[in-house]
Coordinates of C-alpha atoms and ligand atoms in Angstrom, one line a residue:
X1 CA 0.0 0.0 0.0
X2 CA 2.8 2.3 0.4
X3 CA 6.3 2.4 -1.3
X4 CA 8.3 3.9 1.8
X5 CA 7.5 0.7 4.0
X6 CA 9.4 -2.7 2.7
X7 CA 9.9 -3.6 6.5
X8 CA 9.0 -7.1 7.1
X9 CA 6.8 -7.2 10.8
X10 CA 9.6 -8.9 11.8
X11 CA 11.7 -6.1 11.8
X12 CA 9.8 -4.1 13.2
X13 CA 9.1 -6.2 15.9
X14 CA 9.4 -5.3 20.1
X15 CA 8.9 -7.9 22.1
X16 CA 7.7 -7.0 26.0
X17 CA 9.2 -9.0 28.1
X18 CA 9.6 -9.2 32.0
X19 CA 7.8 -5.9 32.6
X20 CA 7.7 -4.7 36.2
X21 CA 4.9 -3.2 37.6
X22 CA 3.9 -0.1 35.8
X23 CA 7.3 0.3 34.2
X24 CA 6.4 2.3 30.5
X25 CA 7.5 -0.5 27.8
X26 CA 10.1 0.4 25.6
X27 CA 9.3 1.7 22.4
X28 CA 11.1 1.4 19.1
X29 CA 14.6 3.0 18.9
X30 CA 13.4 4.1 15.1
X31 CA 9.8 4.7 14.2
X32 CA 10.6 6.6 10.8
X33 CA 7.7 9.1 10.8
X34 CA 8.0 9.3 6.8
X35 CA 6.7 5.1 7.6
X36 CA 3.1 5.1 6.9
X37 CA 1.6 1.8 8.8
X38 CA 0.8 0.2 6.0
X39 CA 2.1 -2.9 7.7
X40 CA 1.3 -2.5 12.0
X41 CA 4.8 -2.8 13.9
X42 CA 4.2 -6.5 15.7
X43 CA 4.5 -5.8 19.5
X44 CA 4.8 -9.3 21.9
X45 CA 4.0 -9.8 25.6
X46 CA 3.6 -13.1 27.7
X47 CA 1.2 -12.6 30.6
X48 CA 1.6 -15.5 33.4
X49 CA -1.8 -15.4 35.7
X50 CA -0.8 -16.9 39.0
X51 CA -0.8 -16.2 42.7
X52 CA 1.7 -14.0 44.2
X53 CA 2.6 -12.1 47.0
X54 CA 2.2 -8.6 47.1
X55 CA 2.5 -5.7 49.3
X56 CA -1.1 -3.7 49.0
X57 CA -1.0 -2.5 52.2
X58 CA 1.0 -0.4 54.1
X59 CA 4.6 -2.2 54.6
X60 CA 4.0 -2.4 58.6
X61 CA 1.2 -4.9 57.6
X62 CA 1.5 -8.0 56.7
X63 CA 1.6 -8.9 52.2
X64 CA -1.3 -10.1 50.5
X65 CA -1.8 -13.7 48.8
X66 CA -3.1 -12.2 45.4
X67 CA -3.8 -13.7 41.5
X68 CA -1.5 -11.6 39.5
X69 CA -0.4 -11.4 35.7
X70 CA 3.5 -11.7 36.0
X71 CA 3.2 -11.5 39.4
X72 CA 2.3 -8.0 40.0
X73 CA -0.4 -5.9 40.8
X74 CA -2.0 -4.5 38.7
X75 CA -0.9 -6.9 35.9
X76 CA 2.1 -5.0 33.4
X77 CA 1.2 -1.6 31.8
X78 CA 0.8 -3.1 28.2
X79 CA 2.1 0.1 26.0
X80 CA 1.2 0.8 22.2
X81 CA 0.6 2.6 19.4
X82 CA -2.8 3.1 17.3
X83 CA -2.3 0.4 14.9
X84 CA 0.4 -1.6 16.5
X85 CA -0.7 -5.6 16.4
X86 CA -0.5 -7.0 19.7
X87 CA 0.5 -10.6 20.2
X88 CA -0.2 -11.8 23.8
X89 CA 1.1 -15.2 24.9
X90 CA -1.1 -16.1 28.0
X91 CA 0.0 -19.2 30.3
X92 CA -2.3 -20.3 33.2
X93 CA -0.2 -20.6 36.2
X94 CA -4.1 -20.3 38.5
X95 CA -5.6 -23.5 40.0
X96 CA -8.6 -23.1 37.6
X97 CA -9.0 -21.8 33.9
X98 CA -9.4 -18.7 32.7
X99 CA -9.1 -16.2 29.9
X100 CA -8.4 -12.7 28.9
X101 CA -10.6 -9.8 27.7
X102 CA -9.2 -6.9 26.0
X103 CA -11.8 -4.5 27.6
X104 CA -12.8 -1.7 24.8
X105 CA -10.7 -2.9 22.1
X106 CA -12.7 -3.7 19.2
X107 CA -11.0 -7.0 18.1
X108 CA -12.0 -9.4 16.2
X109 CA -14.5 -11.9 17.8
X110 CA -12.4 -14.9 17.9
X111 CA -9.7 -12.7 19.8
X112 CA -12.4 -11.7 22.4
X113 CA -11.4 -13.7 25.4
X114 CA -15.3 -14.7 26.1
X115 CA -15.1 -18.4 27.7
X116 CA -17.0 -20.9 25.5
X117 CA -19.2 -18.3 23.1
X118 CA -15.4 -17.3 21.1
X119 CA -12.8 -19.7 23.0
X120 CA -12.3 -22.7 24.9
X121 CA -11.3 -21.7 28.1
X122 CA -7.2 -21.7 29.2
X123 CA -7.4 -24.9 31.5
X124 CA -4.6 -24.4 34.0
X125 CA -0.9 -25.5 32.9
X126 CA -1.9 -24.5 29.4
X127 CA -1.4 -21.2 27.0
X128 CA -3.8 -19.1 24.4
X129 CA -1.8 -16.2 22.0
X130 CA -3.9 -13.4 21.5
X131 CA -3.3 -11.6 18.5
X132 CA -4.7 -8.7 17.2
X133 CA -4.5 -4.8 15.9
X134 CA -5.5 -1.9 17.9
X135 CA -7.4 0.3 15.5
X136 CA -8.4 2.9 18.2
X137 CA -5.7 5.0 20.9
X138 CA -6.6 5.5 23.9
X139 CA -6.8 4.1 27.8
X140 CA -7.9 0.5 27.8
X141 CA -7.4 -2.5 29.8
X142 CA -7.0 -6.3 30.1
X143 CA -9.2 -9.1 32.3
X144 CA -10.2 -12.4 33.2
X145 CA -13.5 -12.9 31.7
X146 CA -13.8 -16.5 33.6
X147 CA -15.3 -16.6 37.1
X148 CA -14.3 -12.9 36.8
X149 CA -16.3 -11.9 39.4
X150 CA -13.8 -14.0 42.1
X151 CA -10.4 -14.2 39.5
X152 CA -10.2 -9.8 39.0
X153 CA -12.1 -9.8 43.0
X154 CA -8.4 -11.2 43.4
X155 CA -6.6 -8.7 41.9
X156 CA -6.2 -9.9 38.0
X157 CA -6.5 -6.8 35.6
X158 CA -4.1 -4.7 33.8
X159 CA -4.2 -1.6 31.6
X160 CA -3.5 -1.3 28.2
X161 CA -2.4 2.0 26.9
X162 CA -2.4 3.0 22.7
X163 CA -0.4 6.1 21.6
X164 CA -1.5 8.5 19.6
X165 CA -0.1 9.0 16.6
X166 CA 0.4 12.9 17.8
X167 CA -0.5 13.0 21.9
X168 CA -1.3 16.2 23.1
X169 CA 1.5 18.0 24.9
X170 CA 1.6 17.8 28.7
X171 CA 4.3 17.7 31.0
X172 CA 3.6 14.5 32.7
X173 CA 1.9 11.3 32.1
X174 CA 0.2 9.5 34.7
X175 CA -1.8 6.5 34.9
X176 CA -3.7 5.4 38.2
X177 CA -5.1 2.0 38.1
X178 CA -7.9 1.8 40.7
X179 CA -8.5 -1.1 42.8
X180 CA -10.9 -2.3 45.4
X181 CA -10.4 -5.0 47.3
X182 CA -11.9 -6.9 50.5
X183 CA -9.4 -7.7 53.1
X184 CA -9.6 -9.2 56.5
X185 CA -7.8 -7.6 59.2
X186 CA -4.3 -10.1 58.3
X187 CA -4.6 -8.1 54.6
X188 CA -5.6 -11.3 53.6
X189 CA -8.5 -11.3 50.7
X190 CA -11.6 -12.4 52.2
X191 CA -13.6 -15.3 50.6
X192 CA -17.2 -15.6 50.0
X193 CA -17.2 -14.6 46.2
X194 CA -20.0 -14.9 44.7
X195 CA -22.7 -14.8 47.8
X196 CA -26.2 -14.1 47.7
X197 CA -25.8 -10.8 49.4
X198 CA -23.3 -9.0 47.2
X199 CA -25.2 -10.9 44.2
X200 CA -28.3 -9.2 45.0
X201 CA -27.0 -5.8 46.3
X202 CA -24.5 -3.3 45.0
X203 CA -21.6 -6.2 44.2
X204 CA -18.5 -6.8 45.9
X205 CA -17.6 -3.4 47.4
X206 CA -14.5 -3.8 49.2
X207 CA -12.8 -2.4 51.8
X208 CA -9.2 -1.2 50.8
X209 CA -8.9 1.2 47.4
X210 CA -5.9 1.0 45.8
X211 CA -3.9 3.3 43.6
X212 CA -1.6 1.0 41.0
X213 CA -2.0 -2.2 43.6
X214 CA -0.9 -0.3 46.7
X215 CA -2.5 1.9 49.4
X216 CA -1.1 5.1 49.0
X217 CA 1.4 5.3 51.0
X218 CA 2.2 9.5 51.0
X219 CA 1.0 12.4 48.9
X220 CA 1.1 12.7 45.1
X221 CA 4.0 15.0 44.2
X222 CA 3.2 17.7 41.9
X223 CA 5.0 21.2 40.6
X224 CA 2.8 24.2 40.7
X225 CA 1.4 25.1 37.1
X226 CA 2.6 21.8 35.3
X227 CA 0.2 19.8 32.8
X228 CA -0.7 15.9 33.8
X229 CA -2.3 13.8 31.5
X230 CA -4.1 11.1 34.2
X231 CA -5.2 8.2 32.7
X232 CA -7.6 6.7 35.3
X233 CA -9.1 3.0 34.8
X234 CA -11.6 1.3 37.3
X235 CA -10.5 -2.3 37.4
X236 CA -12.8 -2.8 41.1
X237 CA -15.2 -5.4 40.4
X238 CA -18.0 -3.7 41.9
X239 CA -17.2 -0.1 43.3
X240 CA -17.9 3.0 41.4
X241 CA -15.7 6.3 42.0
X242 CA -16.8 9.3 42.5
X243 CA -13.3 11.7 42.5
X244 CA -13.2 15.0 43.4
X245 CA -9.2 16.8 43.3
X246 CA -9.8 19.6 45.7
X247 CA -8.8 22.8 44.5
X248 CA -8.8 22.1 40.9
X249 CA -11.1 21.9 37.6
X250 CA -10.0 18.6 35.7
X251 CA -10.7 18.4 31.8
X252 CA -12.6 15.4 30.7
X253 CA -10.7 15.1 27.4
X254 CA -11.4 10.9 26.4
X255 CA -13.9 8.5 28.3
X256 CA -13.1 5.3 27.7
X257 CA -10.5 5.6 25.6
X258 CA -12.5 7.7 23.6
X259 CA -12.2 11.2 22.5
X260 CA -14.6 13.5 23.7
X261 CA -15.0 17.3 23.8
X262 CA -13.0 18.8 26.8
X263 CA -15.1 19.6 29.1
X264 CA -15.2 19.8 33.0
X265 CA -17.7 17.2 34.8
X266 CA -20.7 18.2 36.6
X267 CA -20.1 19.2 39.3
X268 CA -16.2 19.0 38.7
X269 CA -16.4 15.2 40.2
X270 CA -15.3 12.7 37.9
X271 CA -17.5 9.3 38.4
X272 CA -16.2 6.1 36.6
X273 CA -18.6 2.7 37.7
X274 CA -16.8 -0.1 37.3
X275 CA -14.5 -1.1 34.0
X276 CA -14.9 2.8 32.5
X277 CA -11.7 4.9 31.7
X278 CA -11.1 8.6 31.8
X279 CA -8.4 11.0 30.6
X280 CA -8.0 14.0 32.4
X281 CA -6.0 17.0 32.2
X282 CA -4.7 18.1 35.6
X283 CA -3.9 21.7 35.5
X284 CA -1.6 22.5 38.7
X285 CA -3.2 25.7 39.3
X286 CA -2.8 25.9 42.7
X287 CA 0.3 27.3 44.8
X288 CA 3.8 26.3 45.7
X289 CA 4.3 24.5 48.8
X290 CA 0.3 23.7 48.7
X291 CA -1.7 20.2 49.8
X292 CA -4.9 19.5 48.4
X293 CA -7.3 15.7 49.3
X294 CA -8.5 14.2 46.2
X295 CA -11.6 12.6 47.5
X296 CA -14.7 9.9 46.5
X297 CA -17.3 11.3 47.7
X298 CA -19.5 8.8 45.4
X299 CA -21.2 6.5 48.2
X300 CA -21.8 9.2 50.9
X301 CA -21.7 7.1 53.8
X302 CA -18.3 5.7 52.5
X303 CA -16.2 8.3 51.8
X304 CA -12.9 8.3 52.1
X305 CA -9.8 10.6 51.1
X306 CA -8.1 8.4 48.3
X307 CA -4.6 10.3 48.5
X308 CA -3.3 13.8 48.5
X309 CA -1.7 16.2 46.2
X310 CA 1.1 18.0 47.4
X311 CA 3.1 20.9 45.6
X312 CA 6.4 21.3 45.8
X313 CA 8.2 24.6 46.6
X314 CA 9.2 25.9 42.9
X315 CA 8.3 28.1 41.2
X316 CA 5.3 27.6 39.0
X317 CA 6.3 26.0 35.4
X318 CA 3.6 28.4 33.9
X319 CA 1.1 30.6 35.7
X320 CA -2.1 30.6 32.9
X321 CA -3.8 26.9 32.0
X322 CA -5.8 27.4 28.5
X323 CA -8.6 24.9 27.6
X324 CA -6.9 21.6 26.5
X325 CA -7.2 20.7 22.3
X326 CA -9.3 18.0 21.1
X327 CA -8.2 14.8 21.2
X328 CA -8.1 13.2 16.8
X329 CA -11.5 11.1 16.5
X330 CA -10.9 7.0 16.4
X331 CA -11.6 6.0 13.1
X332 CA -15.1 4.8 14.1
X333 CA -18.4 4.6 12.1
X334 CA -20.8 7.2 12.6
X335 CA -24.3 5.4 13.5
X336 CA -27.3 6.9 11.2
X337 CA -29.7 7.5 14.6
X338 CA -32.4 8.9 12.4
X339 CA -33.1 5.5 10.5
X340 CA -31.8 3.5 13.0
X341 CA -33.3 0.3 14.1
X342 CA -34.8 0.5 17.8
X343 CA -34.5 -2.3 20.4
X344 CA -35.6 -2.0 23.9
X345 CA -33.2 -3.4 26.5
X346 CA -34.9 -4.3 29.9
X347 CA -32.5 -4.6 33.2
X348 CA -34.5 -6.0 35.9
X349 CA -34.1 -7.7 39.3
X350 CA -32.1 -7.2 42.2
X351 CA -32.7 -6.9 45.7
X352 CA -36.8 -5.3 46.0
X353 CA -37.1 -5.7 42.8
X354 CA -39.2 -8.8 41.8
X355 CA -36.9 -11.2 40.7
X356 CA -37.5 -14.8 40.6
X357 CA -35.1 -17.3 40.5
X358 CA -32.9 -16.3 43.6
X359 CA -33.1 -20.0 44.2
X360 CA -30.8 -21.0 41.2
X361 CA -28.2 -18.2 41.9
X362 CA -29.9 -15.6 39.4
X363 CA -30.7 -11.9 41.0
X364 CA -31.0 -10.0 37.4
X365 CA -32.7 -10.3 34.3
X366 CA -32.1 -8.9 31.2
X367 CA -35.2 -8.7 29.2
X368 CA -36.6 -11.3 31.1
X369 CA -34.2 -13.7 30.6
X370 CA -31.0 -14.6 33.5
X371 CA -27.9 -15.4 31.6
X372 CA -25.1 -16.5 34.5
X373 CA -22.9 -17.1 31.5
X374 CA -20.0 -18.6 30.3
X375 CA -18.7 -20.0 33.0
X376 CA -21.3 -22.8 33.5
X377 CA -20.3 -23.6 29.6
X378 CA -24.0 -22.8 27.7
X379 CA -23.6 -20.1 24.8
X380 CA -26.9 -19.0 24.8
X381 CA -29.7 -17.4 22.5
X382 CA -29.1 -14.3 21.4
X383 CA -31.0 -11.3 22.3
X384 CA -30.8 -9.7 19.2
X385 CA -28.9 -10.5 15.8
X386 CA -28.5 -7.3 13.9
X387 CA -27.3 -7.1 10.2
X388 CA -23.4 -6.1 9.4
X389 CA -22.9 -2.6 8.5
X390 CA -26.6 -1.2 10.1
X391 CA -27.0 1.2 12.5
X392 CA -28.8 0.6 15.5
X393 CA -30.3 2.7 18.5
X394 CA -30.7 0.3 22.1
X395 CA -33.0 2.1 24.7
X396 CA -31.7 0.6 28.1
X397 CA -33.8 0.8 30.6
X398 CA -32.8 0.4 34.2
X399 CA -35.8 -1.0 36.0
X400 CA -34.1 -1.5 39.4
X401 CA -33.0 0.6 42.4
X402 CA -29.3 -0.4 41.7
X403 CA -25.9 1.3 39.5
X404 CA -25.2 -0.4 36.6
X405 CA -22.1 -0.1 34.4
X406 CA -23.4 -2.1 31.4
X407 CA -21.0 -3.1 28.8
X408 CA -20.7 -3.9 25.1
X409 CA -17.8 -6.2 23.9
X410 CA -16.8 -5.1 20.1
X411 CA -17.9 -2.3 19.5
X412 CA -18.2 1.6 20.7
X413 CA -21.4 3.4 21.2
X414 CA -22.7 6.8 21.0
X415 CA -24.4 7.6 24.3
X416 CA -27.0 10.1 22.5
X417 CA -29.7 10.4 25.1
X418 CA -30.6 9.8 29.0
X419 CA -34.0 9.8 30.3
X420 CA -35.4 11.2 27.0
X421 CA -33.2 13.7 26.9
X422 CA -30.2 14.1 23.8
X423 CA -26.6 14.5 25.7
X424 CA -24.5 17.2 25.7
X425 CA -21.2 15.5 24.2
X426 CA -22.8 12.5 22.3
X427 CA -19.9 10.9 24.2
X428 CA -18.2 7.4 22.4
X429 CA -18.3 5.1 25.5
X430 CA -18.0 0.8 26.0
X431 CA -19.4 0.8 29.3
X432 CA -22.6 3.3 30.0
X433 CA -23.7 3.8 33.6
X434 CA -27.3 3.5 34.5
X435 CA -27.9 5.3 37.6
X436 CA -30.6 3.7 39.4
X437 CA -34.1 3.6 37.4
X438 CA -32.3 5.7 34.7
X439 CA -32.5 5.1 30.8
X440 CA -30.3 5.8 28.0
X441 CA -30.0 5.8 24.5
X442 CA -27.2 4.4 23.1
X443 CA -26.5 4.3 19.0
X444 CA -23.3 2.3 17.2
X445 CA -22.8 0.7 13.8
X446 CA -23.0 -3.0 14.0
X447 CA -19.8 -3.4 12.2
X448 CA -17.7 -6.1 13.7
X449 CA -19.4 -9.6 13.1
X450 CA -19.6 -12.0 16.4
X451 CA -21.6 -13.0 18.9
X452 CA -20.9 -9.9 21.9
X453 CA -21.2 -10.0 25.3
X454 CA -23.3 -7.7 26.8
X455 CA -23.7 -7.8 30.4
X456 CA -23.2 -5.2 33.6
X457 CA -19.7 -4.7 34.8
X458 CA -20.7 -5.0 38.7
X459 CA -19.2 -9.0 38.3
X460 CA -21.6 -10.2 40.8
X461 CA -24.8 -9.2 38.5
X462 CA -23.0 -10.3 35.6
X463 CA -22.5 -13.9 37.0
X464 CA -26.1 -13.6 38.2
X465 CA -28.3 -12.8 35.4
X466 CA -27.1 -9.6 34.0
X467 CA -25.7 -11.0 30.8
X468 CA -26.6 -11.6 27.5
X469 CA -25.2 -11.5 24.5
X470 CA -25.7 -9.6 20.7
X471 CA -25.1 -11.2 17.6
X472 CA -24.0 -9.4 14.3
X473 CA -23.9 -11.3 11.4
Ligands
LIG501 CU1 -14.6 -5.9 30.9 CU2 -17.3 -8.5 29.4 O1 -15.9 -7.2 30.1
LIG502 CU1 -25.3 -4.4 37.6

């Protein structure tokens, strides 16, 4: 397709190997610019899931048994560029078999990491490469999508980061990874996955938030008027954040990896539920020598200061902040929402709502039907097949007193109304939270053929009835 490239992949190959904790990956010496990617530079990894130690809290308690990817927590930053191909060697070193979702990535299905509906799962002792291109930049991550609700409850996820071609200029880059976990008072993770109460209720809240698999330990050092890019990912199975940074007015500028307009959050309080991803810029508007709580305010009762941001004494790096540019679009189809096809999506169930079949493990229904999914090895009926190439408008309707993050594997959506009314952004999301008896409109080509997972993010409804899948053929 183009005369300046005649490299083979091979040459062009980087191969990620033994990555530490949230170490950046190292990137190609030469990545001639005049190189058009006509052929995507092959990047490798190897991702071990198995138990490790790890120290999550504090060092004057004890470490934590956890399930890791290479044995850290979160798993290894996974670093690349929009249109790299990613080839992931995954070896089961867990007790029990799992798999790996690329959470937001629009792969192909067979790449999708959905136990039984596009793979067999990875029985322990045994490997699965995953292979595929990353059409879109932006903030995604990687998870278990077997018994996910126990095996990411344990500490399996890990982000996955693709460049832009042309990133926006800041002075640092940051990514938080946020964690949740349940710990008994040895820092032990507590059992009971799975039970009838967290089923039923708002999931497996824990008790100990983490910030890159620790506790913070001391404040976030920051120099007074210096740009941060924050890439923030949820990876908690069950707990939505609600962050407020004191002091400061944080641009929206991509929500789940997607672009979006800058804008600042209502209420200047950036809420991700479970799975979503936000990029923020952090202008350091405040003084030198200053401390300011960043704080999740989101379940009232349960709030908590997550860590604080403390200046240092320079002088400021620049004393005006101007609204941040646009992020480039992803090269995604644009849905046709006037002559869109309509389906209605029903979430029912929970705890007071009237849900039958508590007795068989389900608490949620989705359009009247409880998928546990997956792990119990039945690929089920379809709730909808839509036709390749057609656009599509799904009105999701959340008939139940409880948050749910629901998410569509494959594909972005436009989120182009809430409760009737068009949004403000038209925002490009994977995972769209329904606040409690909310609705929302969401439109997306159906482009990518395969039979998608579609299910809530709060693992404990999705392994009790909140799943069910979309077929596009
Ligand atoms: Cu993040 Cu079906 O998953
Ligand atoms: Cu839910």
């Amino acid at each position: 397709m183009n005369e300046h490239s005649s490299q083979s992949p091979h040459a062009r190959r980087r191969f990620l190997a033994g990555l530490a904790g949230l170490s950046a990956l190292p990137l190609l010496p030469v990545r001639g610019s005049a190189v058009r990617a006509a052929e995507p530079v092959l990047v490798e990894a190897r991702l071990t899931a198995g138990t490790a130690r790890v120290q999550l809290v504090p060092s004057e308690y004890p470490s934590t048994e956890a399930w890791a990817y290479n044995g850290t927590l979160p798993g290894p930053v996974l670093r690349v560029k929009q249109g790299d191909r990613l080839r992931v060697r995954v070896e089961n070193a867990l007790k029990e078999a799992t798999t790996v979702h690329w959470h937001g990535v629009r792969v192909p299905n067979a790449m999708d990491g959905v136990p039984y509906i596009t793979q067999r799962p990875i029985e322990p002792e045994r490997d699965f490469t995953y292979e595929f291109v990353l059409p879109d930049a932006g903030t995604f991550f990687y998870h278990p999508h077997q018994r996910g609700y126990e095996q990411m409850g344990r500490g399996l996820a890990g982000a996955l980061i693709v460049e832009e071609r042309d990133p926006p200029k800041v002075d640092r880059e940051i990514l938080w990874v946020l964690g949740d976990y349940r710990l008994d008072a040895d820092a032990s993770i507590r059992g009971g996955f799975g039970n009838t109460m967290d089923k039923s209720h708002a999931g497996r809240i824990g008790n100990t938030v983490t910030i890159n698999g620790k506790v913070p330990q001391g404040p976030f050092r920051v120099r007074a008027g210096e740009r941060i890019r924050l890439r923030l990912v949820n990876a908690a199975p069950a707990r939505v954040f609600g962050l407020e940074f004191r002091g400061h007015r944080p641009w929206i500028i991509a929500l789940d990896g997607q672009p979006v307009e800058p804008h600042r959050p209502p209420g200047d309080v950036v809420v991700l539920g479970p799975a979503m991803r936000a990029d923020l810029i952090l202008d350091m508007t405040a003084p030198p020598g200053s401390r300011h709580a960043v704080h999740d305010g989101f379940y009232r009762r349960l709030a908590y200061k997550l860590v604080d941001l403390e200046y240092g004494d320079e002088t400021p790096m620049r004393t005006r902040a101007s609204e941040p540019p646009q992020l480039r679009a992803n090269p995604l189809a644009e849905p046709d929402v006037r002559n869109a096809e309509r389906h209605e999506v029903l979430f029912t169930g929970g705890m007071m709502g009237n849900m039958r079949g508590l007795g068989r493990g389900m608490a949620w229904a989705v359009n009247g039907v409880a998928n546990g999914c997956g792990d119990g090895g039945l690929p089920f009926e379809p709730l909808f097949v839509l036709r390749k190439g057609r656009s599509y408008v799904l009105h999701l309707v959340n008939d139940t007193r409880w948050h749910h993050p629901i998410h569509l594997h494959g594909h972005s959506f436009r989120v182009v109304a809430r409760n009737g009314n068009p949004t403000r952004h038209k925002e490009w999301l994977d995972t769209v939270m329904l606040d409690p008896r909310e609705r929302a409109e969401i439109a997306f080509v159906a482009d990518n053929p395969g039979d998608w997972m579609f299910h809530c993010h709060v693992l404990e409804h999705q392994a009790s009835g909140m799943m069910s899948c979309i077929r596009v053929t």
